[in-house]
Amino acid sequence: MDFAAFAERADELEAEGSDLGTVALVADLLADAGDELPVVARFLRGEVFAGWDSRKLSVGPALCYEAIARAAGRNVSVSDVEARLADTGEIGAVAANYEFGGQTGLSAFAGGSDGDGGAGGDLTVRGVADSLAAVAAATGEGSEATRRDTLFGLFNRASPAEAKYLARLLLGEMRIGVGGGTVRDATAAAFLGAETTTPVDERGEKDDEKREDDAGTEADDDERGDDGDGDGERGPEDESADGDESEGERERETGDDTAELVAAVERALQVTNDYGRVAELAREEGVAGLRSVSLEVGRPVRAMLAQAGTVADALDGWDAAAVETKYDGARVQLHYDGESASVFSRNMEDVTDALPELVEHAERELSAPAIVDGEAVAVGDDGRPLPFQEVLRRFRRKHDVDRMREEVAVELRAFDCLHAAGEDLLDTPLTERHDRLRDVLDTGVSDLLVSDDPDEIAAFETDALEAGHEGVMLKRPDSTYSPGRRGRNWLKRKPDVETLDLVVTGAEWGEGRRATYLGTFLLSARVEGRGDPEYETIGKVATGITDEELAELTDLLEPHVVRESGTEVAIRPAVVFEVGYEEIQRSPTYSSGYALRFPRFLGVREDKAPGDADTLERVDRLADAG
Amino acid sequence: MFKAIVSASTLRDALDSVSVLVDECKLRLEEDELAIRAVDPANVGMVDLALEAAAFESYEADGGVIGVNLNRLEDIVGMANSGDLVQLELDEETRKLHIQIEELSYTLALIDPDSIREEPDIPDLDLPAEIVLEGAQIGRGITAADMVSDHIRLRVDTDAEAFFIEAEGDTDDVDLKLERDDLIDLQSGPADSLFSLDYLKDMNKAIPSDAEVRVELGEEFPVKLHYEFGEGMGQVTYMLAPRIQSD
């Protein structure tokens, strides 16, 4: 396919307003793409390589502008390009406004032709893909010139319409309204006979792509395990990106057939991580071909991601929650083929060479070929985790890996298993996947607690925090692994938004090992009145407290005990706790008429007297706000 | 089989002339010479280099081809003092190049020659004008042109019997007129072509200022620049495709 023809189709897509029309246009284009179908499918998404491919184009804006300036004719400088960009705001439009092709190529003189310049529309989709592959392959010293010359050569041969999409492709932003869901649905429509439908999950995905495009500048954050996009950034529409929900919705909208065909494409995409290959498979082998694809050890899969959520969300929605330590590490995917291992980052970059410990760990400890999902954590000499930034230092490292390894040791915390001993596990429930993980890997496996008891979960979290980790992940025990999805089946426990400073008015003696310590503490809010200060109870806190702290608190509170009955003690208002919680509920259990859900001890407010504690009035306000 | 000893300065001159266009290339280890031909990634400039066996202190080769990273090789050779000799020996087993400079030995991993871009068809041109001048004169013209423009016009005025190096900027212009007497030789003919300074500047970097440079020129045709190094036993030809003059 000529690149000019691709550019023309892209222009039509850019002008198309409706999602339905976009899917139809993409379906037509895929059907017409011939041998170059895989490349066309990737180009539509602004991608040069398959998602699993660790090759990266690594063309920054500066390089792109330089190539454009050089190809643009006499005395056009990078600053001219930048000035035009400031006016139009979009590199495609800037590129389309230059006359390229002033520079002839040597081969124009080889065939006895008179050498009429480059802009002859001789670029093909395949040719562009090959040149960009050469750009990606040029690394190391002196490669900058090679990359620039190659790009200059491409622009020099481009017509204005071609230059527009060439520039956008280089910078990975096609701006033609084609999200992953569009290509998926269009693939089903073009080759499997599915109806053309509006991809219901498109909006969320497009936003996702935008954010990924920006990721270059926020690489630090992007590397971060499950936290890449940060909390609170994502609007409610992202929830629709959850696979299960969108499929459910689709069934209501269209026939089962279409839903099934689209699901087959979706699954193949999840497994192969390659729009090009899936489109080709759909065309050559149909649904059966799509269903037969399996994971390949050595080809990274997009990581399943988590939303922010609470213990309440988890236990309200599921029978029980699978709880894991949330590590402040960098997400890694380990592939082991039975002999050697490779390691990929969350962005599917090959970081094998940078993290030899993980490779050695996998090669030594894995008993069968496997794909393992986990976190790389940096560990200090005392065994406690080091901050995320320390892990990153290792990820970025290309030289002197051995020396860095001495400075920052990295360890594996594996928590999921996508493939074990020849069997794909994407559709296997989480708890079973974790069992399989333990089967193949003896060490470095993260503990998994399945529980429906908030206290038990809170205790697990306390232990995790105490060990220096970030907190906990909550996962739906029977959920399958959805690559690339930020669904609701994985939750990262949201940190407490508000805290309350409450007065300790009672306590209970602990049991067993903690029998000599005051344990569960009764908390009260202050009631503002005319006479003596009054306190109304609002809840009990027993979690978030280390043994050491219990001893200290006992010493602190014992002098204020006014009476004991059994294990219960009444305490004179004297000590103020800072307490975190997930929710304030109305409740008859306590005299304030409220109860705190999942309260956690955060610390003693040494600086506050009971008279400074939070008032019931504030609790009223917070409860109303919630 | 390849085993050679060569002076560091000769080898450096050879590598420099190629590295201005590409960062990796194929070395053809012919029985009677070491040859390199490479075209830049945009297919605009070409270098053709031959270093005769006589340019080496000793030279043994049997027609093999190896691929090298030029920057790396230049760095290594850069470790030598100008009077030093460089020993090169290909290890057929490991496909690595052993480089010995005095007490320093270096083992260079080679690149698979098949992974290096094939050069496209190279035009076989018979150009009407030929100008012979000193490298320094071309350098002067290029430096002056670079002050005002990113393009340079080379032309021969058949009536005036002179060679012109000209550049037109947005506001300023530069003209260097070299008459027959200023030149080593001139075969006058219709010649007028525009070239990218980016390329010509790079090529000029490799041309020794005291070298005799033979320039072949036509109308809207590629230019060829020939010069010798290594006491005449190394030959370099550059070819550069023109820009269209209409703008």
Coordinates of N, CA and C in Angstrom, one line a residue, chain A residues 69-77 80 99 101-107 109-111 113-118 134 138-150 152-154 156-157, chain B residues 21-23 39-46 69 71-72 75 117 120-125 148-151 168-170 194-196 198-199 202 220-222 239-245 247:
Chain A
A69 N 13.0 20.3 9.4 CA 13.7 21.5 8.9 C 14.6 21.3 7.8
R70 N 15.4 20.2 8.0 CA 16.4 19.9 6.9 C 15.7 19.6 5.6
A71 N 14.6 18.9 5.7 CA 13.9 18.5 4.4 C 13.1 19.6 3.8
A72 N 12.9 20.6 4.6 CA 11.9 21.6 4.2 C 12.4 22.7 3.2
G73 N 13.6 22.6 2.9 CA 14.1 23.6 1.9 C 15.1 24.5 2.4
R74 N 15.3 25.5 1.6 CA 16.5 26.4 1.9 C 16.2 27.2 3.1
N75 N 17.2 27.2 4.0 CA 17.3 28.1 5.1 C 16.1 28.0 6.1
V76 N 15.5 26.8 6.2 CA 14.5 26.6 7.2 C 15.2 26.0 8.4
S77 N 15.0 26.6 9.6 CA 15.7 26.1 10.7 C 14.8 25.5 11.7
D80 N 12.3 27.8 13.0 CA 11.2 28.1 12.1 C 10.1 27.1 12.4
E99 N 7.1 22.4 1.7 CA 7.3 21.8 0.5 C 8.6 20.9 0.6
G101 N 11.2 17.6 -0.6 CA 11.6 17.0 -1.8 C 12.6 17.8 -2.6
G102 N 13.1 18.9 -2.0 CA 14.1 19.7 -2.7 C 15.4 19.0 -2.9
Q103 N 15.7 18.1 -2.0 CA 16.9 17.3 -2.1 C 16.7 16.1 -2.9
T104 N 17.5 15.9 -4.0 CA 17.4 14.7 -4.8 C 18.2 13.6 -4.1
G105 N 17.8 12.4 -4.5 CA 18.6 11.2 -4.0 C 19.6 10.7 -5.1
L106 N 20.6 10.1 -4.7 CA 21.6 9.6 -5.7 C 21.0 8.6 -6.7
S107 N 20.1 7.8 -6.2 CA 19.5 6.8 -7.0 C 18.7 7.4 -8.2
F109 N 19.7 9.4 -10.1 CA 20.5 9.6 -11.3 C 21.1 8.3 -11.8
A110 N 20.7 7.2 -11.1 CA 21.3 5.9 -11.5 C 20.7 5.3 -12.7
G111 N 19.4 5.5 -12.8 CA 18.7 4.8 -13.9 C 18.6 5.7 -15.2
S113 N 17.6 8.6 -15.3 CA 16.5 9.6 -15.2 C 17.1 10.9 -15.0
D114 N 16.3 12.0 -15.1 CA 16.9 13.3 -15.0 C 16.9 13.8 -13.6
G115 N 16.5 12.9 -12.7 CA 16.6 13.3 -11.3 C 15.7 14.4 -10.8
D116 N 14.4 14.1 -10.8 CA 13.4 15.1 -10.5 C 13.0 15.1 -9.0
G117 N 14.0 15.1 -8.2 CA 13.7 15.3 -6.8 C 13.0 14.1 -6.1
G118 N 12.7 14.3 -4.8 CA 12.2 13.2 -4.0 C 10.7 13.1 -3.9
A134 N 14.8 0.9 11.0 CA 16.2 1.2 11.0 C 16.6 2.3 12.0
A138 N 19.1 2.0 15.3 CA 20.4 2.8 15.4 C 20.5 3.3 16.8
T139 N 21.4 2.7 17.6 CA 21.6 3.1 19.0 C 23.1 3.3 19.2
G140 N 23.3 4.0 20.3 CA 24.7 4.2 20.7 C 25.4 5.4 20.0
E141 N 26.7 5.4 20.2 CA 27.4 6.6 19.8 C 27.3 6.8 18.3
G142 N 27.1 8.1 17.9 CA 27.0 8.4 16.4 C 25.7 8.0 15.8
S143 N 24.8 7.4 16.6 CA 23.5 7.0 15.9 C 22.6 8.1 15.7
E144 N 22.7 9.2 16.5 CA 21.9 10.3 16.3 C 21.9 10.8 14.9
A145 N 23.0 10.9 14.3 CA 23.1 11.3 12.9 C 22.4 10.4 11.9
T146 N 22.6 9.1 12.2 CA 21.9 8.1 11.4 C 20.4 8.2 11.5
R147 N 19.9 8.4 12.7 CA 18.5 8.6 12.9 C 18.0 9.8 12.1
R148 N 18.7 10.9 12.3 CA 18.3 12.2 11.7 C 18.3 12.1 10.2
D149 N 19.4 11.4 9.6 CA 19.5 11.3 8.2 C 18.4 10.5 7.6
T150 N 18.1 9.4 8.3 CA 17.0 8.5 7.8 C 15.7 9.2 7.8
F152 N 15.2 12.5 7.8 CA 15.3 13.5 6.7 C 15.0 12.9 5.4
G153 N 15.6 11.7 5.1 CA 15.3 11.0 3.9 C 13.8 10.7 3.7
L154 N 13.2 10.3 4.7 CA 11.7 10.0 4.6 C 10.9 11.3 4.3
N156 N 12.0 14.0 3.1 CA 12.4 14.5 1.8 C 11.6 13.8 0.6
R157 N 11.1 12.6 0.9 CA 10.3 11.9 -0.1 C 8.8 12.0 0.1
Chain B
L21 N 29.7 10.2 6.9 CA 28.4 9.9 6.3 C 27.6 8.8 7.0
V22 N 28.3 7.8 7.6 CA 27.6 6.7 8.2 C 28.3 6.4 9.5
D23 N 27.6 5.6 10.4 CA 28.3 5.2 11.6 C 28.6 3.8 11.7
V39 N 26.7 4.7 1.7 CA 25.8 5.8 1.3 C 25.1 6.2 2.6
D40 N 24.9 7.4 2.8 CA 24.2 7.9 4.0 C 22.7 7.4 4.0
P41 N 22.1 7.4 5.2 CA 20.8 6.8 5.3 C 19.7 7.5 4.4
A42 N 19.9 8.7 4.0 CA 18.9 9.4 3.2 C 19.3 9.2 1.7
N43 N 20.3 8.4 1.4 CA 20.7 8.2 0.0 C 21.1 9.4 -0.8
V44 N 21.7 10.4 -0.1 CA 22.0 11.6 -0.7 C 23.5 11.7 -1.0
G45 N 24.3 11.2 0.0 CA 25.8 11.3 -0.2 C 26.4 9.9 -0.2
M46 N 27.5 9.7 -0.9 CA 28.2 8.5 -1.0 C 29.7 8.7 -0.8
N69 N 31.5 -0.9 13.6 CA 31.0 0.4 14.1 C 32.1 1.4 14.0
N71 N 32.4 4.6 14.8 CA 32.8 5.5 15.9 C 33.6 4.8 16.9
R72 N 33.3 3.5 17.2 CA 34.1 2.7 18.1 C 35.5 2.5 17.6
D75 N 37.5 5.6 17.9 CA 37.9 5.9 19.3 C 39.1 5.1 19.6
R117 N 23.0 -1.7 6.0 CA 22.1 -1.3 4.9 C 22.8 -1.5 3.6
P120 N 22.2 1.7 -2.4 CA 21.4 1.7 -3.6 C 22.2 1.7 -4.8
D121 N 21.6 1.7 -6.0 CA 22.3 1.8 -7.2 C 23.0 3.2 -7.2
I122 N 24.3 3.1 -7.6 CA 25.1 4.3 -7.6 C 25.2 4.8 -9.1
P123 N 24.9 6.0 -9.4 CA 25.0 6.5 -10.8 C 26.4 6.5 -11.3
D124 N 26.5 6.1 -12.5 CA 27.8 6.2 -13.2 C 27.8 7.4 -14.1
L125 N 28.4 8.5 -13.6 CA 28.2 9.8 -14.3 C 29.4 10.2 -15.1
V148 N 25.9 32.3 5.9 CA 24.6 32.9 5.4 C 23.5 31.9 5.1
S149 N 23.8 30.7 4.8 CA 22.8 29.8 4.2 C 23.0 28.3 4.7
D150 N 22.1 27.5 4.4 CA 22.3 26.1 4.6 C 22.4 25.3 3.2
H151 N 22.6 26.1 2.2 CA 22.8 25.6 0.8 C 24.0 26.3 0.2
E168 N 23.2 31.9 -0.9 CA 22.2 33.0 -0.8 C 21.5 32.8 0.5
G169 N 21.6 33.7 1.4 CA 20.8 33.6 2.6 C 19.5 34.4 2.6
D170 N 18.8 34.5 3.7 CA 17.6 35.3 3.7 C 17.9 36.8 3.4
L194 N 23.1 23.0 -7.0 CA 22.9 23.5 -5.7 C 23.0 22.3 -4.7
F195 N 23.7 22.5 -3.6 CA 23.9 21.3 -2.7 C 23.6 21.7 -1.2
S196 N 23.3 20.7 -0.5 CA 23.1 20.9 1.0 C 24.4 21.1 1.7
D198 N 24.9 20.9 4.8 CA 25.1 19.8 5.8 C 26.0 18.8 5.4
Y199 N 25.8 18.3 4.2 CA 26.6 17.2 3.7 C 28.0 17.7 3.3
D202 N 30.3 18.3 6.2 CA 30.8 17.0 6.8 C 32.0 16.5 5.9
E220 N 22.5 20.6 -12.5 CA 21.5 19.9 -11.7 C 21.9 18.4 -11.6
F221 N 23.2 18.1 -11.4 CA 23.6 16.8 -11.3 C 24.5 16.6 -10.0
P222 N 24.6 15.4 -9.6 CA 25.5 15.2 -8.4 C 26.9 15.7 -8.7
M239 N 30.4 11.5 -3.6 CA 29.4 11.9 -4.5 C 28.2 12.4 -3.7
L240 N 27.7 13.6 -4.2 CA 26.6 14.2 -3.4 C 25.5 14.6 -4.4
A241 N 24.3 14.2 -4.1 CA 23.1 14.5 -5.0 C 22.7 16.0 -4.8
P242 N 22.3 16.7 -5.8 CA 22.0 18.1 -5.7 C 20.6 18.4 -5.1
R243 N 20.4 19.6 -4.7 CA 19.0 20.1 -4.4 C 18.4 20.7 -5.7
I244 N 17.1 20.7 -5.8 CA 16.5 21.3 -6.9 C 16.6 22.8 -6.8
Q245 N 17.0 23.4 -7.9 CA 17.3 24.9 -7.8 C 16.1 25.7 -7.9
D247 N 13.5 26.5 -6.3 CA 13.1 27.3 -5.2 C 14.2 28.3 -5.0

